[in-house]
Amino acid sequence: MIRLENMLPKALLTGVLKMVDLDGPEKTLKWLEGIGKDLAEIEGAGFEGARDNNILYLPICPFGGELIEFIEIYGGQPAQFKQVIEVSDNKRDNSDNPWDFPALSNILGVLHYSYVKRRAEMAGFKIFNLGCRSPMKDSDYIAYNEQAIEKVNMTKEEVDKYLEKAYCVFKIEPDNTE
Amino acid sequence: MNRMEAHKLYENSVKILKENQHENGGFYASPPGTRYPFIYPRDHSIAILGAISADLMDQARLGLEFILNAQKPLGEFSQRYDIDGNDASYKDLQIDGTGLVLYTLGKYFEATGGSFFEEMADRDFVLKYWSTIRNAVEFILMNKNEEVDLIHTINSIHEYPAYEHGFEIYANSACCAGVFSAVEMGKAIGADNNELDRWKNEAEKVKNAILTRMYSPRRRSFIKCIRVKDKNSKPIAYDAFASSVIDVDAAEYAPAYFELISDHDMKTQATVKRIHRHLWDDEIGGLNRYPEHWNRNNGGYGPWCHFTCELANHFIENNAQDLAEKYLGWVVDMAHNYQLPEHISTIQRFELWVEDYTNAEILRDSKIKMIEQTRNHPKWQDGLAYITIPLIWPHAEYIRAYNNYMSKFE
């Protein structure tokens, strides 16, 4: 259902499709990352979510409701979303610092990660996205960043423990780990 | 009221306040290892007010430094921070926190001067943080609706948008008082008069709107909230939420709590009568924060120590010693080992709440932990559920009420 009052989130998601069609998934990825970064700079340093010492996790997916509704009215997962996620995953696989990439279970993870990462940087911390569970109905898909899990000396089982009660798991470390 | 016990509770409250300030300056809402080991600007500000009342001026200053340094780029003080001052909020805007920080800073500034304000007041501190103060005022004014001259928020004192999203009484009173405090501090340091006049004018408009739009002459009470979804809705009559929350709430005492109106004013007196009539707990004593049917009483419906202390202050100010004793004496009687909980419930009400939340699948980890702690607390054997003990906020409010009581009646 689209009403003028609730159009904006759907407009952003439609914008992603249009951007991919117009300029390709790579530029769309950068565009989304840029939005997250700019918004983070407006909001300032910090960490949003539940905390277990230096583990940050989100018990609910902040974009889940909007994303599910968009995909329902669109009639299925748009191919353009998948293309952007593939570009990000390929970059990670070919990077010397693969732990510096998001674990993407959905397109809005790009926006989320760039926002969270920038806010953490401003606070003097580095953030590692260990895993994300898909918010889609009837989906038990989980995206991991296995290199990030290894980098922070955790195991997939430990990450899974958090993912039983969360959609997204991060580890916060002081920004001198490199 | 048992004077000796009251004094011992006072002494322990001061001790608890000191022990729960991190070396970086933040006052924990509850001690590390308990339910709220973060710094919440709302609780933190009240803790500073408690410190000022107890003449812990160094602690108050350190607390203010902590929070003023944690301001966000837009001028907001957000829901909560970690001990290093990093924003750790997970809830939408609660603008009363920003007003409270300004109001508390104003109280600190006033207290540093005391009777020798001109010579003694800590002007250097205000000067050091003047740009922070300016940003906070502008953030508040950015959230003011020009049609009704009220400040918009999503959450307020109860962190409960269902009843607080819109123009809410506590948030408006805190912010209005905060802007007035900023004006006074600005005058004392010789800040730009044009800017101060503009702020004062805006604060007067908000105050007038609180006293007219948020007071119901037929109910003879302030009202809780004018529900409006979008702060920029114009006209607000067409806003999707447009309605009023007229249920009684202890927060409706806020205009007097923040000194926008006298405790002797008929509007305050009538509001307090309504609060007392509907929220005094006939079974356990003490003051509930809002009606039971809101059913968001984590740990079961029951009275809150800090709201009880707030109203005790009203009765003290009005020379109503019997009621002041009834309120403050209840807090003294309910302390366990001279510690105060967030609120108190009965086993029956507690288990009813557990049933409701279990059936609805809305219990989360922190609440499950709280259930376990409550059932293991010694007071459970007396048929009472003590929720989150100690909480720092009621200790700070107790310090203030006790000192007011002693200077008035002793």
Coordinates of C-alpha atoms in Angstrom, one line a residue:
Chain A
M1 CA 0.0 0.0 0.0
I2 CA 1.4 3.4 -1.0
R3 CA 0.1 6.6 0.5
L4 CA 1.8 10.0 0.2
E5 CA 2.5 9.9 3.9
N6 CA 4.5 6.7 3.8
M7 CA 6.0 7.1 0.3
L8 CA 9.6 8.1 1.2
P9 CA 11.1 4.7 2.3
K10 CA 9.6 3.1 -0.9
A11 CA 10.9 6.0 -2.9
L12 CA 14.4 5.3 -1.6
L13 CA 14.2 1.6 -2.5
T14 CA 12.7 2.4 -5.9
G15 CA 15.6 4.9 -6.3
V16 CA 18.1 2.0 -5.7
L17 CA 16.5 0.1 -8.6
K18 CA 16.6 3.2 -10.8
M19 CA 20.2 3.9 -9.9
V20 CA 21.3 0.4 -10.8
D21 CA 19.5 0.6 -14.1
L22 CA 21.0 4.0 -14.8
D23 CA 24.6 3.8 -13.5
G24 CA 25.2 0.2 -12.5
P25 CA 25.5 -1.6 -9.2
E26 CA 29.0 -0.3 -8.4
K27 CA 28.0 3.3 -8.4
T28 CA 24.8 2.5 -6.6
L29 CA 26.8 0.8 -3.9
K30 CA 29.0 4.0 -3.5
W31 CA 25.8 6.1 -3.5
L32 CA 24.2 4.1 -0.7
E33 CA 27.5 4.1 1.3
G34 CA 27.7 7.9 0.9
I35 CA 24.2 8.3 2.3
G36 CA 25.0 6.3 5.3
K37 CA 28.2 8.2 5.9
D38 CA 26.6 11.6 5.5
L39 CA 23.8 10.7 7.9
A40 CA 26.3 9.4 10.5
E41 CA 28.1 12.7 10.4
I42 CA 24.9 14.5 11.2
E43 CA 24.1 12.2 14.1
G44 CA 27.6 12.1 15.5
A45 CA 29.7 9.5 17.3
G46 CA 28.1 6.6 19.0
F47 CA 26.6 3.1 18.8
E48 CA 22.9 2.3 18.4
G49 CA 21.6 -1.0 19.5
A50 CA 21.8 -3.5 22.4
R51 CA 25.2 -4.0 24.0
D52 CA 26.9 -7.0 25.6
N53 CA 30.2 -5.4 26.5
N54 CA 31.9 -4.8 23.1
I55 CA 29.3 -6.7 21.1
L56 CA 26.7 -4.6 19.5
Y57 CA 23.5 -6.2 18.2
L58 CA 20.1 -5.3 16.9
P59 CA 17.3 -7.5 18.3
I60 CA 15.0 -6.2 15.6
C61 CA 15.8 -5.3 12.0
P62 CA 15.2 -1.5 11.8
F63 CA 14.5 -1.7 8.1
G64 CA 12.8 -5.1 8.0
G65 CA 9.2 -3.9 7.9
E66 CA 9.7 -1.5 5.1
L67 CA 11.8 -3.9 3.1
I68 CA 9.3 -6.8 3.4
E69 CA 6.5 -4.5 2.4
F70 CA 8.4 -3.2 -0.6
I71 CA 9.3 -6.6 -1.8
E72 CA 5.7 -7.8 -1.3
I73 CA 4.3 -5.0 -3.4
Y74 CA 7.1 -5.3 -6.0
G75 CA 6.2 -8.9 -6.4
G76 CA 9.6 -10.4 -5.4
Q77 CA 13.2 -9.6 -4.6
P78 CA 14.4 -7.2 -7.4
A79 CA 17.5 -8.4 -9.3
Q80 CA 19.1 -5.0 -8.8
F81 CA 19.3 -5.5 -5.0
K82 CA 21.2 -8.7 -5.5
Q83 CA 23.6 -7.1 -8.0
V84 CA 24.6 -4.4 -5.5
I85 CA 25.2 -7.1 -2.8
E86 CA 27.3 -9.1 -5.2
V87 CA 29.5 -6.1 -6.0
S88 CA 30.1 -5.5 -2.2
D89 CA 30.8 -9.3 -1.6
N90 CA 33.2 -9.4 -4.6
K91 CA 35.1 -6.4 -3.3
R92 CA 35.4 -8.1 0.1
D93 CA 36.7 -11.3 -1.5
N94 CA 39.3 -9.4 -3.4
S95 CA 40.4 -7.1 -0.6
D96 CA 43.5 -7.3 1.6
N97 CA 41.2 -6.2 4.4
P98 CA 38.1 -8.3 3.9
W99 CA 37.1 -7.8 7.6
D100 CA 36.3 -4.2 6.7
F101 CA 33.2 -5.1 4.7
P102 CA 29.6 -5.8 5.7
A103 CA 27.9 -9.1 6.0
L104 CA 25.0 -8.4 3.8
S105 CA 21.7 -10.2 4.1
N106 CA 19.8 -7.5 2.3
I107 CA 20.4 -4.3 0.3
L108 CA 19.8 -1.9 3.2
G109 CA 22.7 -3.6 5.1
V110 CA 24.9 -1.4 2.8
L111 CA 23.3 1.8 4.2
H112 CA 23.3 0.4 7.8
Y113 CA 27.0 -0.7 7.8
S114 CA 28.3 2.6 6.3
Y115 CA 26.3 4.5 9.0
V116 CA 27.4 2.3 11.9
K117 CA 31.0 2.2 10.7
R118 CA 31.3 6.0 10.4
R119 CA 29.7 6.7 13.8
A120 CA 32.1 4.2 15.4
E121 CA 35.1 5.9 13.6
M122 CA 34.0 9.2 15.0
A123 CA 34.0 7.7 18.5
G124 CA 37.5 6.4 17.9
F125 CA 36.5 2.8 17.4
K126 CA 36.6 0.2 14.7
I127 CA 33.5 -1.9 14.0
F128 CA 33.4 -5.4 12.5
N129 CA 30.2 -6.7 11.0
L130 CA 30.2 -10.4 12.0
G131 CA 26.9 -11.6 10.7
C132 CA 23.4 -10.6 9.6
R133 CA 20.2 -12.5 9.5
S134 CA 17.7 -11.9 6.7
P135 CA 14.5 -10.1 7.9
M136 CA 12.5 -11.6 5.1
K137 CA 9.6 -13.9 5.9
D138 CA 10.3 -17.6 5.4
S139 CA 14.0 -17.0 5.1
D140 CA 16.6 -18.4 7.4
Y141 CA 19.4 -16.9 5.4
I142 CA 22.4 -15.6 7.4
A143 CA 25.3 -13.7 5.9
Y144 CA 28.6 -13.9 7.7
N145 CA 31.9 -12.1 7.3
E146 CA 34.1 -15.0 8.2
Q147 CA 37.3 -13.0 8.0
A148 CA 35.9 -10.4 10.4
I149 CA 34.9 -13.2 12.8
E150 CA 38.4 -14.6 12.6
K151 CA 40.0 -11.2 13.0
V152 CA 38.2 -10.5 16.3
N153 CA 39.0 -14.0 17.6
M154 CA 35.5 -15.2 17.7
T155 CA 33.8 -18.3 16.3
K156 CA 30.8 -18.7 14.1
E157 CA 29.1 -20.5 16.9
E158 CA 29.5 -17.5 19.2
V159 CA 28.1 -15.3 16.5
D160 CA 25.2 -17.7 15.9
K161 CA 24.4 -17.4 19.7
Y162 CA 23.8 -13.7 19.2
L163 CA 22.0 -14.2 15.9
E164 CA 19.4 -16.4 17.7
K165 CA 18.2 -13.2 19.3
A166 CA 19.4 -10.6 16.9
Y167 CA 19.4 -9.6 13.2
C168 CA 22.8 -8.0 13.1
V169 CA 25.9 -8.5 15.1
F170 CA 29.0 -6.2 15.4
K171 CA 32.1 -6.3 17.4
I172 CA 33.5 -2.9 18.7
E173 CA 37.3 -2.6 19.1
P174 CA 39.5 0.4 19.8
D175 CA 40.7 1.9 16.5
N176 CA 44.4 0.7 16.9
T177 CA 43.9 -2.9 15.9
E178 CA 45.6 -2.6 12.5
Chain B
M1 CA 7.9 9.5 59.9
N2 CA 10.7 7.8 61.7
R3 CA 13.3 10.6 61.9
M4 CA 16.3 8.4 62.7
E5 CA 15.5 6.0 59.8
A6 CA 14.9 9.0 57.5
H7 CA 18.3 10.4 58.4
K8 CA 20.1 7.0 57.8
L9 CA 18.4 6.8 54.5
Y10 CA 19.6 10.3 53.6
E11 CA 23.2 9.4 54.6
N12 CA 23.1 6.2 52.5
S13 CA 21.6 8.0 49.6
V14 CA 24.5 10.4 49.6
K15 CA 26.9 7.4 49.7
I16 CA 25.1 5.7 46.9
L17 CA 25.2 8.8 44.8
K18 CA 29.0 9.1 45.3
E19 CA 29.6 5.4 44.7
N20 CA 27.7 5.4 41.4
Q21 CA 29.5 8.2 39.7
H22 CA 32.1 6.8 37.2
E23 CA 35.5 8.5 37.4
N24 CA 34.7 10.0 33.9
G25 CA 31.8 11.9 35.6
G26 CA 28.7 9.9 34.5
F27 CA 26.2 8.8 37.1
Y28 CA 25.0 5.3 36.4
A29 CA 21.3 4.9 36.4
S30 CA 21.8 1.7 38.3
P31 CA 25.1 0.1 39.4
P32 CA 27.3 -1.9 37.0
G33 CA 26.0 -5.5 36.8
T34 CA 22.4 -4.4 37.3
R35 CA 19.7 -3.3 34.8
Y36 CA 20.8 0.1 33.7
P37 CA 24.6 0.4 33.8
F38 CA 24.6 3.4 31.4
I39 CA 24.4 7.1 31.8
Y40 CA 20.9 8.4 30.9
P41 CA 20.8 12.2 30.7
R42 CA 17.4 12.3 32.5
D43 CA 18.6 10.2 35.4
H44 CA 22.0 11.7 35.3
S45 CA 20.6 15.3 35.6
I46 CA 18.5 14.4 38.6
A47 CA 21.5 12.8 40.2
I48 CA 23.4 16.1 39.7
L49 CA 20.5 17.9 41.3
G50 CA 20.7 15.5 44.2
A51 CA 24.5 16.2 44.4
I52 CA 23.9 19.9 44.4
S53 CA 21.3 19.5 47.2
A54 CA 23.8 17.4 49.2
D55 CA 26.5 20.0 48.6
L56 CA 28.6 17.6 46.5
M57 CA 29.6 20.5 44.2
D58 CA 32.7 18.8 42.8
Q59 CA 30.7 15.7 41.8
A60 CA 28.0 17.9 40.3
R61 CA 30.6 19.8 38.2
L62 CA 32.2 16.6 37.0
G63 CA 28.8 15.2 36.1
L64 CA 28.0 18.3 34.1
E65 CA 31.4 18.2 32.3
F66 CA 30.7 14.6 31.3
I67 CA 27.3 15.3 29.8
L68 CA 28.1 18.6 28.2
N69 CA 31.1 17.0 26.4
A70 CA 28.7 14.3 25.1
Q71 CA 26.5 16.6 23.2
K72 CA 25.6 15.4 19.7
P73 CA 26.3 17.5 16.6
L74 CA 22.8 18.8 16.3
G75 CA 22.8 20.0 20.0
E76 CA 20.9 17.0 21.4
F77 CA 21.6 15.1 24.6
S78 CA 20.3 11.7 23.6
Q79 CA 18.7 8.8 25.5
R80 CA 21.8 7.2 27.0
Y81 CA 25.6 7.1 26.9
D82 CA 28.3 4.7 27.8
I83 CA 30.9 5.6 30.5
D84 CA 33.1 7.2 27.9
G85 CA 30.4 9.5 26.7
N86 CA 29.7 7.6 23.5
D87 CA 26.0 7.8 22.4
A88 CA 24.5 4.4 23.1
S89 CA 20.9 5.2 22.6
Y90 CA 18.5 2.9 20.9
K91 CA 15.3 4.9 21.2
D92 CA 13.9 7.8 19.3
L93 CA 14.1 11.4 20.4
Q94 CA 13.4 12.2 24.1
I95 CA 13.9 15.9 24.1
D96 CA 13.3 16.3 27.8
G97 CA 16.9 15.1 28.4
T98 CA 18.2 18.2 26.5
G99 CA 16.0 20.6 28.6
L100 CA 17.0 18.8 31.8
V101 CA 20.7 19.2 31.1
L102 CA 20.3 23.0 30.7
Y103 CA 18.0 23.3 33.7
T104 CA 20.5 21.3 35.8
L105 CA 23.4 23.4 34.6
G106 CA 21.4 26.5 35.6
K107 CA 20.8 25.1 39.1
Y108 CA 24.6 24.3 39.5
F109 CA 25.4 27.8 38.4
E110 CA 23.0 29.3 40.8
A111 CA 24.3 27.1 43.7
T112 CA 27.9 28.0 43.0
G113 CA 27.0 31.7 43.7
G114 CA 24.5 31.2 46.5
S115 CA 24.0 34.4 48.5
F116 CA 27.2 35.8 47.0
F117 CA 26.2 35.2 43.4
E118 CA 27.9 38.2 41.8
E119 CA 31.3 37.3 43.4
M120 CA 31.2 33.6 43.5
A121 CA 29.1 32.2 40.6
D122 CA 31.1 29.8 38.4
R123 CA 31.0 32.0 35.3
D124 CA 34.1 30.4 33.8
F125 CA 32.3 27.1 33.6
V126 CA 29.3 28.6 31.8
L127 CA 31.7 30.5 29.4
K128 CA 33.6 27.3 28.7
Y129 CA 30.4 25.6 27.6
W130 CA 28.5 28.5 26.1
S131 CA 28.6 27.2 22.6
T132 CA 27.2 23.8 23.9
I133 CA 24.5 25.7 25.7
R134 CA 23.6 27.6 22.5
N135 CA 23.5 24.4 20.5
A136 CA 21.2 22.8 23.0
V137 CA 18.8 25.8 23.0
E138 CA 18.7 25.8 19.2
F139 CA 18.0 22.1 19.2
I140 CA 15.0 22.5 21.5
L141 CA 13.7 25.4 19.4
M142 CA 14.2 23.4 16.2
N143 CA 11.6 21.0 17.7
K144 CA 9.1 23.7 18.5
N145 CA 5.9 23.8 16.5
E146 CA 5.1 27.3 15.4
E147 CA 1.4 26.8 15.3
V148 CA 0.9 25.9 19.0
D149 CA 4.3 27.0 20.4
L150 CA 4.9 23.6 22.0
I151 CA 8.0 21.3 21.8
H152 CA 7.6 18.0 20.0
T153 CA 9.0 14.7 21.1
I154 CA 8.6 11.0 20.5
N155 CA 9.5 9.8 24.1
S156 CA 9.5 11.6 27.4
I157 CA 9.9 10.6 31.0
H158 CA 8.3 7.2 30.7
E159 CA 10.0 6.3 27.3
Y160 CA 6.5 5.4 26.1
P161 CA 5.6 6.8 22.7
A162 CA 2.1 5.5 22.8
Y163 CA 1.3 8.2 25.4
E164 CA 4.1 10.6 24.9
H165 CA 4.5 11.1 21.1
G166 CA 3.6 14.7 20.4
F167 CA 3.5 17.7 22.8
E168 CA 4.1 16.1 26.2
I169 CA 3.9 17.9 29.5
Y170 CA 7.2 16.8 31.1
A171 CA 9.2 17.4 27.9
N172 CA 7.7 20.8 27.4
S173 CA 8.2 21.9 31.0
A174 CA 11.8 20.6 31.1
C175 CA 12.7 22.3 27.8
C176 CA 11.0 25.5 28.6
A177 CA 12.8 25.7 32.0
G178 CA 16.0 24.7 30.3
V179 CA 15.8 27.7 27.8
F180 CA 14.9 30.1 30.7
S181 CA 18.0 28.8 32.5
A182 CA 20.2 29.4 29.5
V183 CA 18.8 33.0 29.3
E184 CA 19.8 33.6 32.9
M185 CA 23.3 32.1 32.4
G186 CA 23.7 34.1 29.3
K187 CA 22.8 37.3 31.1
A188 CA 25.4 36.5 33.9
I189 CA 28.2 36.1 31.4
G190 CA 27.2 39.0 29.2
A191 CA 26.1 37.0 26.1
D192 CA 24.5 38.6 23.1
N193 CA 21.3 40.3 24.3
N194 CA 19.5 39.9 21.0
E195 CA 19.9 36.2 21.1
L196 CA 18.9 36.0 24.8
D197 CA 15.8 38.1 24.0
R198 CA 14.8 35.8 21.2
W199 CA 15.3 32.7 23.5
K200 CA 13.3 34.4 26.3
N201 CA 10.5 35.3 23.9
E202 CA 10.3 31.7 22.6
A203 CA 10.4 30.2 26.2
E204 CA 7.6 32.6 27.2
K205 CA 5.5 31.4 24.3
V206 CA 6.1 27.7 25.3
K207 CA 5.3 28.5 28.9
N208 CA 2.1 30.3 27.9
A209 CA 1.1 27.3 25.7
I210 CA 1.8 24.9 28.6
L211 CA -0.4 26.9 30.9
T212 CA -3.3 27.3 28.4
R213 CA -3.2 24.5 25.8
M214 CA -2.0 21.9 28.3
Y215 CA -4.3 22.8 31.2
S216 CA -7.9 21.6 31.2
P217 CA -10.1 23.9 33.3
R218 CA -13.0 21.5 33.3
R219 CA -10.8 18.6 34.6
R220 CA -8.9 21.1 36.8
S221 CA -5.6 19.5 35.8
F222 CA -2.7 19.7 33.4
I223 CA -3.0 17.1 30.7
K224 CA -0.4 14.5 29.7
C225 CA 0.0 15.1 26.0
I226 CA -1.4 16.5 22.8
R227 CA -0.7 13.6 20.4
V228 CA 0.8 14.8 17.1
K229 CA 2.8 12.5 14.9
D230 CA 4.9 15.0 12.9
K231 CA 6.3 18.1 14.6
N232 CA 5.9 20.1 11.4
S233 CA 2.3 19.1 10.7
K234 CA 0.5 22.2 9.6
P235 CA -2.3 22.5 10.5
I236 CA -1.9 19.9 13.3
A237 CA -5.7 19.3 13.2
Y238 CA -5.0 17.1 10.1
D239 CA -2.1 15.2 11.7
A240 CA -2.7 11.4 11.7
F241 CA -2.4 11.2 15.5
A242 CA -4.3 14.4 16.4
S243 CA -5.9 13.7 19.9
S244 CA -5.3 14.4 23.6
V245 CA -4.1 12.1 26.3
I246 CA -6.1 13.0 29.3
D247 CA -5.2 10.1 31.6
V248 CA -3.7 11.2 34.9
D249 CA 0.1 10.9 35.1
A250 CA 2.5 11.9 37.9
A251 CA 4.5 13.8 35.2
E252 CA 1.6 16.4 35.1
Y253 CA 3.3 18.0 38.1
A254 CA 6.1 19.0 35.8
P255 CA 5.2 22.7 35.3
A256 CA 5.7 23.2 39.1
Y257 CA 8.6 20.8 39.3
F258 CA 10.5 22.9 36.8
E259 CA 9.4 26.1 38.5
L260 CA 7.4 27.5 35.6
I261 CA 4.5 27.9 38.0
S262 CA 4.3 28.1 41.8
D263 CA 3.4 25.1 44.0
H264 CA 0.9 27.4 45.5
D265 CA -0.9 28.1 42.2
M266 CA -4.4 26.7 41.9
K267 CA -3.5 24.9 38.7
T268 CA -0.7 23.0 40.5
Q269 CA -2.8 22.4 43.6
A270 CA -5.7 21.0 41.5
T271 CA -3.4 18.9 39.4
V272 CA -1.7 17.4 42.4
K273 CA -5.1 16.6 44.0
R274 CA -6.1 14.7 40.9
I275 CA -2.7 12.8 40.9
H276 CA -3.1 11.9 44.5
R277 CA -6.7 10.8 44.1
H278 CA -6.0 8.5 41.2
L279 CA -2.4 7.4 41.7
W280 CA -1.8 7.0 45.4
D281 CA -1.6 3.2 45.8
D282 CA -4.3 2.1 48.4
E283 CA -2.8 -1.3 48.8
I284 CA 1.0 -0.6 49.2
G285 CA 1.0 3.1 49.6
G286 CA 3.3 5.4 47.5
L287 CA 2.6 7.0 44.2
N288 CA 2.1 5.2 40.9
R289 CA 3.4 6.9 37.8
Y290 CA 0.3 6.4 35.6
P291 CA -2.9 4.3 35.5
E292 CA -2.7 0.6 35.7
H293 CA -4.5 0.1 32.4
W294 CA -1.6 1.5 30.4
N295 CA -0.2 -2.0 31.3
R296 CA 3.4 -1.2 30.6
N297 CA 4.5 -1.7 34.2
N298 CA 7.7 -3.8 33.8
G299 CA 7.7 -5.9 37.0
G300 CA 4.0 -5.3 37.8
Y301 CA 2.0 -2.2 38.6
G302 CA 3.1 -0.3 41.7
P303 CA 4.3 2.9 43.3
W304 CA 7.6 4.6 42.3
C305 CA 9.9 6.1 44.9
H306 CA 11.1 9.1 42.9
F307 CA 7.6 10.3 41.9
T308 CA 6.6 9.9 45.6
C309 CA 9.5 12.1 46.6
E310 CA 8.6 14.7 43.9
L311 CA 5.1 15.1 45.3
A312 CA 6.5 15.2 48.8
N313 CA 8.3 18.4 47.8
H314 CA 5.0 19.9 46.7
F315 CA 3.4 19.2 50.1
I316 CA 6.6 20.5 51.9
E317 CA 6.4 23.7 49.9
N318 CA 2.7 24.1 50.8
N319 CA 3.3 23.5 54.5
A320 CA 1.1 20.4 54.3
Q321 CA 3.2 18.5 56.8
D322 CA 0.8 15.6 57.2
L323 CA 0.9 14.8 53.5
A324 CA 4.6 15.5 53.3
E325 CA 5.1 12.9 56.1
K326 CA 2.8 10.5 54.4
Y327 CA 4.8 10.6 51.2
L328 CA 8.3 10.9 52.5
G329 CA 7.6 8.5 55.4
W330 CA 6.4 5.9 52.9
V331 CA 9.7 6.1 51.0
V332 CA 11.6 5.7 54.3
D333 CA 9.5 2.7 55.3
M334 CA 9.9 1.0 52.0
A335 CA 13.7 1.3 51.8
H336 CA 15.5 -2.0 52.0
N337 CA 18.9 -1.8 53.8
Y338 CA 18.6 1.9 53.1
Q339 CA 18.4 1.3 49.4
L340 CA 15.5 2.4 47.1
P341 CA 14.1 0.5 44.2
E342 CA 12.7 1.9 40.9
H343 CA 9.3 0.7 42.0
I344 CA 7.5 -1.8 44.2
S345 CA 4.8 -4.2 43.3
T346 CA 3.0 -7.1 44.9
I347 CA 3.6 -10.7 44.0
Q348 CA 0.1 -11.0 42.7
R349 CA 0.5 -8.0 40.4
F350 CA 4.0 -9.0 39.4
E351 CA 2.9 -12.5 38.3
L352 CA -0.1 -11.0 36.4
W353 CA 2.4 -8.9 34.5
V354 CA 4.6 -11.9 33.8
E355 CA 1.6 -13.8 32.5
D356 CA 0.5 -10.9 30.3
Y357 CA 4.0 -10.4 28.8
T358 CA 4.7 -14.1 28.5
N359 CA 1.4 -14.7 26.6
A360 CA 2.0 -11.7 24.4
E361 CA 5.6 -12.9 23.6
I362 CA 7.0 -9.5 24.6
L363 CA 9.4 -10.5 27.3
R364 CA 13.0 -9.8 26.3
D365 CA 16.3 -10.8 27.9
S366 CA 16.7 -7.9 30.3
K367 CA 13.1 -8.4 31.6
I368 CA 13.7 -12.1 32.1
K369 CA 16.8 -11.3 34.1
M370 CA 14.8 -8.7 36.1
I371 CA 12.1 -11.3 36.9
E372 CA 14.8 -13.7 38.3
Q373 CA 16.4 -10.9 40.4
T374 CA 13.0 -9.8 41.7
R375 CA 12.0 -13.3 42.8
N376 CA 15.3 -13.8 44.5
H377 CA 15.2 -10.5 46.4
P378 CA 14.6 -10.9 50.2
K379 CA 11.5 -8.6 50.0
W380 CA 9.8 -11.3 47.9
Q381 CA 9.3 -13.3 51.2
D382 CA 7.3 -10.3 52.4
G383 CA 5.0 -10.5 49.4
L384 CA 6.6 -7.6 47.6
A385 CA 8.4 -7.3 44.3
Y386 CA 11.3 -4.8 44.5
I387 CA 12.1 -3.8 40.9
T388 CA 15.7 -2.7 40.1
I389 CA 17.4 -1.9 43.4
P390 CA 19.1 0.4 44.0
L391 CA 18.1 2.9 41.3
I392 CA 20.0 6.2 41.6
W393 CA 17.2 8.5 40.6
P394 CA 15.0 7.9 43.7
H395 CA 18.0 8.4 46.0
A396 CA 18.7 11.8 44.3
E397 CA 15.1 12.8 44.7
Y398 CA 15.0 11.6 48.3
I399 CA 18.1 13.8 49.1
R400 CA 16.3 16.8 47.7
A401 CA 13.0 16.1 49.5
Y402 CA 14.7 15.3 52.8
N403 CA 16.7 18.5 52.8
N404 CA 13.6 20.5 51.9
Y405 CA 11.7 18.8 54.6
M406 CA 14.4 19.4 57.2
S407 CA 14.7 23.1 56.4
K408 CA 11.0 23.6 56.4
F409 CA 9.9 21.6 59.5
E410 CA 12.9 21.1 61.7

